[in-house]
PDB file of C-alpha atoms in Angstrom:
ATOM      1  CA  UNK K   1       2.089  15.790   2.808  1.00 77.00           C
ATOM      2  CA  UNK K   2      -1.371  14.373   2.183  1.00 87.00           C
ATOM      3  CA  UNK K   3      -2.218  10.974   1.185  1.00 92.00           C
ATOM      4  CA  UNK K   4      -5.958  10.003   0.498  1.00 92.00           C
ATOM      5  CA  UNK K   5      -6.398   6.184  -0.005  1.00 95.00           C
ATOM      6  CA  UNK K   6      -9.770   4.906  -1.660  1.00 96.00           C
ATOM      7  CA  UNK K   7     -11.118   1.800  -3.252  1.00 97.00           C
ATOM      8  CA  UNK K   8     -11.996  -0.483  -0.230  1.00 97.00           C
ATOM      9  CA  UNK K   9     -15.169  -2.224   0.702  1.00 97.00           C
ATOM     10  CA  UNK K  10     -16.689  -5.591   0.987  1.00 98.00           C
ATOM     11  CA  UNK K  11     -15.727  -8.324  -1.580  1.00 98.00           C
ATOM     12  CA  UNK K  12     -16.406 -12.234  -1.830  1.00 98.00           C
ATOM     13  CA  UNK K  13     -13.154 -14.440  -1.162  1.00 98.00           C
ATOM     14  CA  UNK K  14     -11.509 -14.936  -4.441  1.00 98.00           C
ATOM     15  CA  UNK K  15     -12.494 -11.400  -6.062  1.00 98.00           C
ATOM     16  CA  UNK K  16     -10.480  -8.331  -6.887  1.00 98.00           C
ATOM     17  CA  UNK K  17     -10.073  -4.870  -5.410  1.00 98.00           C
ATOM     18  CA  UNK K  18      -7.995  -1.679  -6.820  1.00 98.00           C
ATOM     19  CA  UNK K  19      -6.504   0.554  -4.147  1.00 98.00           C
ATOM     20  CA  UNK K  20      -5.639   3.717  -4.880  1.00 97.00           C
ATOM     21  CA  UNK K  21      -3.640   6.718  -3.270  1.00 95.00           C
ATOM     22  CA  UNK K  22      -3.075  10.351  -4.530  1.00 93.00           C
ATOM     23  CA  UNK K  23      -0.565  11.683  -3.413  1.00 83.00           C
ATOM     24  CA  UNK K  24       1.193  15.344  -3.314  1.00 73.00           C
ATOM     25  CA  UNK K  25       3.387  15.064  -6.661  1.00 65.00           C
ATOM     26  CA  UNK K  26       6.085  17.521  -5.517  1.00 62.00           C
ATOM     27  CA  UNK K  27       6.608  15.482  -2.511  1.00 56.00           C
ATOM     28  CA  UNK K  28       6.095  12.147  -3.107  1.00 64.00           C
ATOM     29  CA  UNK K  29       7.494  11.715  -6.603  1.00 79.00           C
ATOM     30  CA  UNK K  30      11.038  11.216  -5.318  1.00 89.00           C
ATOM     31  CA  UNK K  31       9.944   9.117  -2.247  1.00 93.00           C
ATOM     32  CA  UNK K  32       9.800   5.201  -2.295  1.00 95.00           C
ATOM     33  CA  UNK K  33       5.964   4.344  -1.035  1.00 96.00           C
ATOM     34  CA  UNK K  34       4.169   1.388   0.772  1.00 97.00           C
ATOM     35  CA  UNK K  35       1.063  -0.211   1.455  1.00 98.00           C
ATOM     36  CA  UNK K  36       0.532  -1.694   4.919  1.00 98.00           C
ATOM     37  CA  UNK K  37      -2.418  -3.146   6.774  1.00 98.00           C
ATOM     38  CA  UNK K  38      -3.607  -3.270  10.308  1.00 98.00           C
ATOM     39  CA  UNK K  39      -6.557  -5.254  11.993  1.00 97.00           C
ATOM     40  CA  UNK K  40      -8.041  -4.568  15.665  1.00 95.00           C
ATOM     41  CA  UNK K  41      -5.579  -5.253  18.595  1.00 96.00           C
ATOM     42  CA  UNK K  42      -2.625  -6.134  15.814  1.00 96.00           C
ATOM     43  CA  UNK K  43       0.926  -4.689  14.634  1.00 97.00           C
ATOM     44  CA  UNK K  44       0.767  -2.884  11.142  1.00 97.00           C
ATOM     45  CA  UNK K  45       1.576  -4.932   8.992  1.00 97.00           C
ATOM     46  CA  UNK K  46       3.958  -4.648   5.739  1.00 98.00           C
ATOM     47  CA  UNK K  47       1.719  -5.409   2.617  1.00 98.00           C
ATOM     48  CA  UNK K  48       3.957  -3.818  -0.661  1.00 98.00           C
ATOM     49  CA  UNK K  49       6.275  -1.278  -1.354  1.00 98.00           C
ATOM     50  CA  UNK K  50       7.475   0.601  -4.424  1.00 97.00           C
ATOM     51  CA  UNK K  51      10.889   2.998  -5.136  1.00 96.00           C
ATOM     52  CA  UNK K  52      10.799   6.127  -6.938  1.00 94.00           C
ATOM     53  CA  UNK K  53      10.820   5.098 -10.368  1.00 94.00           C
ATOM     54  CA  UNK K  54       8.706   2.062 -10.208  1.00 94.00           C
ATOM     55  CA  UNK K  55      11.582  -0.034 -10.696  1.00 95.00           C
ATOM     56  CA  UNK K  56      11.736  -2.121  -7.657  1.00 97.00           C
ATOM     57  CA  UNK K  57       8.930  -3.839  -5.896  1.00 98.00           C
ATOM     58  CA  UNK K  58       8.761  -5.898  -2.686  1.00 98.00           C
ATOM     59  CA  UNK K  59       5.881  -7.704  -1.782  1.00 98.00           C
ATOM     60  CA  UNK K  60       5.394  -9.759   1.697  1.00 98.00           C
ATOM     61  CA  UNK K  61       4.719 -13.225   1.475  1.00 98.00           C
ATOM     62  CA  UNK K  62       1.177 -13.047   1.628  1.00 98.00           C
ATOM     63  CA  UNK K  63       0.560 -10.762  -0.749  1.00 98.00           C
ATOM     64  CA  UNK K  64       3.228 -12.109  -3.131  1.00 98.00           C
ATOM     65  CA  UNK K  65       1.803 -13.293  -6.548  1.00 98.00           C
ATOM     66  CA  UNK K  66      -1.737 -12.360  -5.770  1.00 98.00           C
ATOM     67  CA  UNK K  67      -1.355  -8.298  -5.284  1.00 98.00           C
ATOM     68  CA  UNK K  68       0.666  -5.632  -7.384  1.00 98.00           C
ATOM     69  CA  UNK K  69       1.793  -2.287  -6.312  1.00 98.00           C
ATOM     70  CA  UNK K  70       2.210   0.500  -9.107  1.00 97.00           C
ATOM     71  CA  UNK K  71       2.466   3.896  -9.482  1.00 94.00           C
ATOM     72  CA  UNK K  72       2.028   6.835 -11.916  1.00 90.00           C
ATOM     73  CA  UNK K  73       3.502  10.719 -11.049  1.00 81.00           C
ATOM     74  CA  UNK K  74       0.189  11.342  -8.313  1.00 85.00           C
ATOM     75  CA  UNK K  75      -0.758   7.953  -7.221  1.00 92.00           C
ATOM     76  CA  UNK K  76       0.428   4.754  -6.098  1.00 95.00           C
ATOM     77  CA  UNK K  77      -1.875   1.661  -6.614  1.00 97.00           C
ATOM     78  CA  UNK K  78      -2.543  -1.856  -5.287  1.00 98.00           C
ATOM     79  CA  UNK K  79      -4.278  -4.013  -7.308  1.00 98.00           C
ATOM     80  CA  UNK K  80      -5.395  -7.074  -5.236  1.00 98.00           C
ATOM     81  CA  UNK K  81      -6.577 -10.092  -6.974  1.00 98.00           C
ATOM     82  CA  UNK K  82      -7.679 -13.830  -4.930  1.00 98.00           C
ATOM     83  CA  UNK K  83      -8.458 -11.931  -2.028  1.00 98.00           C
ATOM     84  CA  UNK K  84      -9.406 -14.167   1.000  1.00 98.00           C
ATOM     85  CA  UNK K  85     -10.522 -13.381   4.402  1.00 98.00           C
ATOM     86  CA  UNK K  86      -7.261 -13.387   6.176  1.00 97.00           C
ATOM     87  CA  UNK K  87      -6.704 -10.139   4.091  1.00 98.00           C
ATOM     88  CA  UNK K  88      -9.931  -8.310   5.481  1.00 98.00           C
ATOM     89  CA  UNK K  89      -7.798  -5.290   7.284  1.00 98.00           C
ATOM     90  CA  UNK K  90      -7.727  -1.764   7.148  1.00 98.00           C
ATOM     91  CA  UNK K  91      -5.157  -0.577   4.580  1.00 98.00           C
ATOM     92  CA  UNK K  92      -3.002   2.254   4.772  1.00 98.00           C
ATOM     93  CA  UNK K  93      -0.615   3.596   2.171  1.00 97.00           C
ATOM     94  CA  UNK K  94       2.230   5.590   3.232  1.00 96.00           C
ATOM     95  CA  UNK K  95       5.373   7.855   1.935  1.00 95.00           C
ATOM     96  CA  UNK K  96       9.266   6.323   2.752  1.00 95.00           C
ATOM     97  CA  UNK K  97      11.428   8.751   4.009  1.00 95.00           C
ATOM     98  CA  UNK K  98      13.752   7.756   0.852  1.00 95.00           C
ATOM     99  CA  UNK K  99      13.520   6.826  -2.182  1.00 95.00           C
ATOM    100  CA  UNK K 100      13.812   3.247  -2.051  1.00 96.00           C
ATOM    101  CA  UNK K 101      11.708   0.753  -1.085  1.00 97.00           C
ATOM    102  CA  UNK K 102      11.053  -0.635   3.029  1.00 98.00           C
ATOM    103  CA  UNK K 103       8.921  -3.231   4.533  1.00 98.00           C
ATOM    104  CA  UNK K 104       9.816  -1.307   7.854  1.00 97.00           C
ATOM    105  CA  UNK K 105       6.830   0.736   9.474  1.00 97.00           C
ATOM    106  CA  UNK K 106       9.801   3.480  10.916  1.00 97.00           C
ATOM    107  CA  UNK K 107      10.669   3.930   7.345  1.00 98.00           C
ATOM    108  CA  UNK K 108       7.837   5.965   6.474  1.00 97.00           C
ATOM    109  CA  UNK K 109       6.930   9.714   7.135  1.00 94.00           C
ATOM    110  CA  UNK K 110       3.610  10.438   6.012  1.00 94.00           C
ATOM    111  CA  UNK K 111       0.647   8.068   6.148  1.00 95.00           C
ATOM    112  CA  UNK K 112      -3.026   8.207   4.763  1.00 92.00           C
ATOM    113  CA  UNK K 113      -6.285   7.903   6.447  1.00 93.00           C
ATOM    114  CA  UNK K 114      -6.780   4.003   5.407  1.00 94.00           C
ATOM    115  CA  UNK K 115      -9.197   1.889   3.652  1.00 97.00           C
ATOM    116  CA  UNK K 116     -11.090  -0.646   5.176  1.00 98.00           C
ATOM    117  CA  UNK K 117     -10.956  -4.268   3.284  1.00 98.00           C
ATOM    118  CA  UNK K 118     -13.540  -6.726   4.142  1.00 98.00           C
ATOM    119  CA  UNK K 119     -13.486 -10.374   2.465  1.00 98.00           C
ATOM    120  CA  UNK K 120     -16.574 -12.554   3.049  1.00 98.00           C
ATOM    121  CA  UNK K 121     -16.050 -16.131   2.983  1.00 94.00           C
TER     122      UNK K 121
END
């Protein structure tokens, strides 16, 4: 299973970015998906998750109200608005072991390579 994250970059505070994660349809269409982020020296942090149908979505407190996760047959998206410098991190998409949502790193089996998001003040 390959997950390919893209869409990261450098943006000013208050700006927006849309991350995309390309998935293998046969292997990911029945799985929950998630976005996590990580900064140097820190644990990987949950950002958002979506179930296999796109019916249930769950966000971290820091993402709630600013970020939106969505999916179609082959991609998962993370729309990030009102970005803050503390959102700076490498963002990873991941495929869950089950069809449901999860905020736990251990519940994800496959991970993309990460895309860097840098928010300047």
